[in-house]
PDB file of C-alpha atoms in Angstrom:
ATOM      1  CA  UNK A 405     184.281  24.587 -31.944  1.00  0.00           C
ATOM      2  CA  UNK A 406     180.823  24.306 -33.523  1.00  0.00           C
ATOM      3  CA  UNK A 407     179.837  27.762 -32.244  1.00  0.00           C
ATOM      4  CA  UNK A 408     183.004  29.212 -33.729  1.00  0.00           C
ATOM      5  CA  UNK A 409     182.276  27.533 -37.080  1.00  0.00           C
ATOM      6  CA  UNK A 410     178.727  28.921 -37.062  1.00  0.00           C
ATOM      7  CA  UNK A 411     179.883  32.362 -35.981  1.00  0.00           C
ATOM      8  CA  UNK A 412     177.748  32.406 -32.830  1.00  0.00           C
ATOM      9  CA  UNK A 413     178.603  32.882 -29.156  1.00  0.00           C
ATOM     10  CA  UNK A 414     177.377  29.505 -27.868  1.00  0.00           C
ATOM     11  CA  UNK A 415     175.670  26.360 -29.076  1.00  0.00           C
ATOM     12  CA  UNK A 416     174.776  22.896 -27.885  1.00  0.00           C
ATOM     13  CA  UNK A 417     174.841  19.651 -29.828  1.00  0.00           C
ATOM     14  CA  UNK A 418     173.217  16.314 -29.116  1.00  0.00           C
ATOM     15  CA  UNK A 419     174.567  13.005 -30.336  1.00  0.00           C
ATOM     16  CA  UNK A 420     171.162  11.452 -30.885  1.00  0.00           C
ATOM     17  CA  UNK A 421     167.651  12.552 -31.736  1.00  0.00           C
ATOM     18  CA  UNK A 422     166.058  10.784 -28.765  1.00  0.00           C
ATOM     19  CA  UNK A 423     168.001  12.934 -26.297  1.00  0.00           C
ATOM     20  CA  UNK A 424     167.272  16.065 -28.303  1.00  0.00           C
ATOM     21  CA  UNK A 425     163.517  15.599 -27.937  1.00  0.00           C
ATOM     22  CA  UNK A 426     163.396  14.065 -24.464  1.00  0.00           C
ATOM     23  CA  UNK A 427     165.680  16.691 -22.875  1.00  0.00           C
ATOM     24  CA  UNK A 428     164.789  19.899 -24.707  1.00  0.00           C
ATOM     25  CA  UNK A 429     161.001  19.756 -24.488  1.00  0.00           C
ATOM     26  CA  UNK A 430     161.054  19.861 -20.655  1.00  0.00           C
ATOM     27  CA  UNK A 431     163.592  22.695 -20.825  1.00  0.00           C
ATOM     28  CA  UNK A 432     161.249  24.970 -22.798  1.00  0.00           C
ATOM     29  CA  UNK A 433     157.807  23.739 -21.699  1.00  0.00           C
ATOM     30  CA  UNK A 434     156.402  23.420 -18.200  1.00  0.00           C
ATOM     31  CA  UNK A 435     153.434  23.587 -15.868  1.00  0.00           C
ATOM     32  CA  UNK A 436     150.766  25.886 -17.282  1.00  0.00           C
ATOM     33  CA  UNK A 437     151.841  25.290 -20.900  1.00  0.00           C
ATOM     34  CA  UNK A 438     149.882  23.347 -23.517  1.00  0.00           C
ATOM     35  CA  UNK A 439     151.485  20.847 -25.880  1.00  0.00           C
ATOM     36  CA  UNK A 440     149.467  19.796 -28.940  1.00  0.00           C
ATOM     37  CA  UNK A 441     150.815  16.420 -29.986  1.00  0.00           C
ATOM     38  CA  UNK A 442     150.182  14.111 -32.942  1.00  0.00           C
ATOM     39  CA  UNK A 443     149.130  10.654 -31.690  1.00  0.00           C
ATOM     40  CA  UNK A 444     151.843   9.106 -33.885  1.00  0.00           C
ATOM     41  CA  UNK A 445     154.723  11.197 -32.489  1.00  0.00           C
ATOM     42  CA  UNK A 446     157.934   9.361 -31.648  1.00  0.00           C
ATOM     43  CA  UNK A 447     158.226   8.061 -28.083  1.00  0.00           C
ATOM     44  CA  UNK A 448     161.010  10.596 -27.403  1.00  0.00           C
ATOM     45  CA  UNK A 449     158.563  13.456 -28.006  1.00  0.00           C
ATOM     46  CA  UNK A 450     155.945  11.763 -25.825  1.00  0.00           C
ATOM     47  CA  UNK A 451     158.505  11.269 -23.031  1.00  0.00           C
ATOM     48  CA  UNK A 452     159.770  14.840 -23.235  1.00  0.00           C
ATOM     49  CA  UNK A 453     156.217  16.152 -23.166  1.00  0.00           C
ATOM     50  CA  UNK A 454     155.337  14.076 -20.102  1.00  0.00           C
ATOM     51  CA  UNK A 455     158.521  15.102 -18.288  1.00  0.00           C
ATOM     52  CA  UNK A 456     157.728  18.771 -18.904  1.00  0.00           C
ATOM     53  CA  UNK A 457     154.654  18.793 -16.674  1.00  0.00           C
ATOM     54  CA  UNK A 458     152.716  20.668 -19.364  1.00  0.00           C
ATOM     55  CA  UNK A 459     149.126  19.800 -20.261  1.00  0.00           C
ATOM     56  CA  UNK A 460     149.146  17.520 -23.326  1.00  0.00           C
ATOM     57  CA  UNK A 461     146.356  17.300 -25.898  1.00  0.00           C
ATOM     58  CA  UNK A 462     146.742  14.599 -28.524  1.00  0.00           C
ATOM     59  CA  UNK A 463     145.123  14.679 -31.947  1.00  0.00           C
ATOM     60  CA  UNK A 464     144.652  12.031 -34.623  1.00  0.00           C
ATOM     61  CA  UNK A 465     147.259  11.826 -37.348  1.00  0.00           C
ATOM     62  CA  UNK A 466     145.819  12.741 -40.758  1.00  0.00           C
TER      63      UNK A 466
END
């Protein structure tokens, strides 16, 4: 229904932001990748990054 409305073949929707971050980051990042992450990122981004298996480098928030 949403894909039809947008005029695209397929799409995916998430009911909450936490799931969006925690589930999509591991889907697109993995071992051998580098994630640069703000130290004040939401816990959902931190969780998704850790689940991905990628190397994570955190930097101070300005």
